[in-house]
Structure formats: C-alpha cells, structure tokens
C-alpha cells in the first residue's frame, strides 16, 4: 500500500485543527502536521499578504480520493489548494502504523 | 498544464517577502508560502545553526525556468537552494486559478 | 548524483537540533531545516493533539540509506516517520555544495 501526502492551506489555526481532528477521527488521515505560514498571492488582480496555516495530511493511496473530497467539503475557501506530493519511500513500521490508522 | 512547486531558503522574513511579492507581481508565481525555520548546515568546514525562512513557490511548468532564474537573480546568497518538488496531482479549480494567476 | 529529501518528526526542538547537528557533523546530511508543527494523529485508539518539530534532511542518493538508519538509531520514538520526498531538480551550484558537504 502506497503512502500519500496531501497538502492544503487554511485561513486560521482553529479551522485547520477542527478539520484535521475530524479527518483523523474518520480514519481518512493517520496524521496531520500543521504549521503557520505567510502567504503572498494574487486574488482578483490584487497582491495579498495573509497569514495562513499549511496542513500536511498523511494517508494511503486507497483513501486519497475520499480524503480529498472531504477536505473540499469541509474547507472554508471557494477555491482551496488540495495537492498531492510524491512520497518516494517510507519506513515500513511507520507505513504499517499509517495503514492501521486509516480505513 | 502541470503545476510545479519550487522551494528555496532565505536569510530573513523581509527579503523573503520582498522577493515573493516581486515574483507574484510579475505573475511568475501564483502563490508563495513562507515559514520560519531553524537550519543546521556546514559552511567552510564549520557547523552553522542559523534561523532562515523557507519559501514554497507555486507556478506552472511553463514558468518554471524563468521563475528559477529570477529567484537566482534576486537571491542574496551566493549559493541559494532552488529545488523543484514533484506534485503528483492538484485539484482542477486551484490549478485553473494557478494558470490564470501566472503568465 | 541525485539529491534526496528525507523528512521526519520529533517531539521537541532540543532533540531535533541535537540529531540534526550530529548528522551534519557526520556528513550524512548537508543541511537540515527544522520547523515547529502541531500534529493531530491517532495513537492506541485516541486522537492526540501534540506539538512536534518537522525536520527536512537534504543529502545525496548515495547517503540515503545510512542517513535513514542513523535517524532511526538516534530517534526517541518507537515508530518514527522517515519518508523520502521526491526532488525533481536542484540548481547545480547548490547540488555541488550538497555533494561536497556529504561523504
């Protein structure tokens, strides 16, 4: 079973942690790492400088599609980023735990 | 159009945000996420423990080369890290926005 | 020589920096970037919300196996995450420095 990392950004820590806890509880992600970021981006022609939170969801290939759909459903943004980063390899004991911790 | 993530590290937040704003303004990156890091590395034979800023630039394959050249041109380091991380997939609405926000 | 990024998470900053300094000193990693994260995960059936530190180790393909073994040996967790993230490309001057800074 292949491990998968999904990344998304959120407006604040409360929303990020709420969604992370919900998706770990549903066993769609085994672990979510969250960190504060400053984001620079253009929106409707204007450069924005906002603070956001980056969330790194760890799951299995089997759960990837459902996890992405749930992130989209729960996400407060109209156009959230939901991207999959390629994991070349993962140590077996951690991968086994990841598989046990997801549906 | 394939999405691309370029990462680089910078000495302080001011320089990082200045370069991020310049490259989003030039529409070479749609979005830049910036976070504070502690870096441990060897330089001229001595172990260094410095604080830096990690910047994650999001763009399209079409803009990748120009973006890398501009980061190198604007970067204060003699030998900056400019690495491309593989993005396996990205949700279509965000990718469409990414394409619209870059040249 | 191909560049490699290995990521792992640690319980606190002191342990993370100690291990990072040891592995840079042994020239198994050229550089380690460390950032504070909030982690949400399930452990023995309970949802945990802990603060951790994410460490991003940069090395070469040649050193990957030894670096992973050393991280496992030094790591305080029974089941640490040790994952390799795919690096599509890296600018030559930085890659040359990375190769010079590792065995």
XYZ file of N, CA and C in Angstrom, chain B residues 9 35-43 47 49 52 64 68 79-86, chain C residues 5 13 17 21 24-25 30-35 58 86-91 93-94 97 101:
138
model
N 15.456 28.759 0.394
C 15.541 29.289 1.760
C 16.215 30.657 1.723
N 7.603 30.142 5.710
C 7.595 29.762 7.117
C 8.994 29.858 7.718
N 9.039 30.153 9.017
C 10.308 30.302 9.728
C 10.911 28.924 9.993
N 12.199 28.779 9.801
C 12.872 27.506 10.057
C 14.175 27.743 10.809
N 14.632 26.697 11.488
C 15.997 26.669 12.004
C 16.792 25.786 11.053
N 17.943 26.273 10.625
C 18.754 25.495 9.689
C 20.082 25.104 10.321
N 20.424 23.831 10.132
C 21.713 23.298 10.584
C 22.441 22.865 9.310
N 23.642 23.387 9.090
C 24.361 23.048 7.855
C 25.848 23.311 8.074
N 26.658 22.754 7.175
C 28.100 23.021 7.306
C 28.475 24.025 6.224
N 29.319 24.991 6.624
C 29.751 26.024 5.669
C 31.227 26.316 5.931
N 30.046 23.823 11.442
C 28.610 23.570 11.547
C 27.925 24.886 11.938
N 24.319 26.993 12.874
C 22.929 26.890 13.342
C 22.301 28.266 13.180
N 16.349 30.783 9.391
C 16.107 31.154 7.988
C 14.599 31.153 7.739
N 8.437 27.680 -15.028
C 9.424 27.169 -14.076
C 10.825 27.773 -14.290
N 12.862 30.245 -11.745
C 14.134 29.844 -11.127
C 15.216 30.893 -11.376
N 25.116 30.918 -3.048
C 24.723 29.572 -3.488
C 23.354 29.232 -2.876
N 22.265 29.820 -3.424
C 20.942 29.535 -2.881
C 20.458 28.148 -3.286
N 19.590 27.564 -2.473
C 18.917 26.314 -2.846
C 17.708 26.671 -3.700
N 17.593 26.070 -4.893
C 16.410 26.265 -5.730
C 16.022 24.883 -6.242
N 15.089 24.233 -5.517
C 14.773 22.834 -5.827
C 13.312 22.691 -6.222
N 13.050 21.767 -7.147
C 11.677 21.508 -7.576
C 11.155 20.241 -6.924
N 10.031 20.356 -6.212
C 9.409 19.206 -5.555
C 8.293 18.687 -6.472
N 8.208 17.379 -6.595
C 7.252 16.791 -7.527
C 5.808 16.874 -6.994
N 15.549 14.318 -0.321
C 14.995 14.974 0.875
C 14.324 13.899 1.742
N 12.356 20.659 20.209
C 13.393 21.319 19.409
C 14.802 20.831 19.795
N 17.401 19.372 17.089
C 18.651 20.072 16.743
C 19.871 19.209 17.078
N 22.444 18.309 14.204
C 23.874 18.652 14.295
C 24.755 17.400 14.178
N 24.791 16.257 10.468
C 25.543 17.176 9.586
C 27.037 17.007 9.888
N 27.363 16.855 11.188
C 28.772 16.645 11.582
C 29.324 15.371 10.941
N 23.725 17.395 4.392
C 24.418 18.672 4.178
C 23.714 19.790 4.937
N 22.378 19.628 5.043
C 21.588 20.694 5.654
C 20.321 20.090 6.233
N 19.859 20.619 7.361
C 18.588 20.177 7.953
C 17.771 21.437 8.259
N 16.556 21.525 7.719
C 15.643 22.608 8.046
C 14.608 22.098 9.048
N 14.382 22.888 10.094
C 13.527 22.442 11.204
C 12.430 23.481 11.433
N 11.178 23.022 11.578
C 10.099 23.966 11.857
C 9.095 23.370 12.849
N 18.590 17.165 3.919
C 18.976 17.174 2.499
C 20.296 16.446 2.345
N 10.239 13.227 -3.187
C 10.901 13.253 -4.486
C 11.328 14.667 -4.885
N 12.608 14.821 -5.226
C 13.134 16.110 -5.709
C 13.321 15.990 -7.218
N 12.535 16.744 -7.969
C 12.625 16.645 -9.437
C 13.915 17.220 -9.976
N 14.291 18.383 -9.416
C 15.531 19.011 -9.897
C 16.094 19.921 -8.815
N 17.390 20.234 -8.919
C 18.042 21.125 -7.969
C 19.098 21.906 -8.735
N 19.244 23.200 -8.475
C 20.233 24.009 -9.203
C 21.636 23.477 -8.914
N 24.843 24.637 -8.680
C 25.770 25.091 -7.642
C 25.385 24.573 -6.242
N 24.070 24.545 -5.962
C 23.644 24.062 -4.635
C 23.876 22.555 -4.518
N 27.432 21.892 -3.842
C 27.736 22.151 -2.426
C 27.225 20.990 -1.566
N 29.449 18.601 0.824
C 29.199 18.651 2.274
C 28.800 17.292 2.861
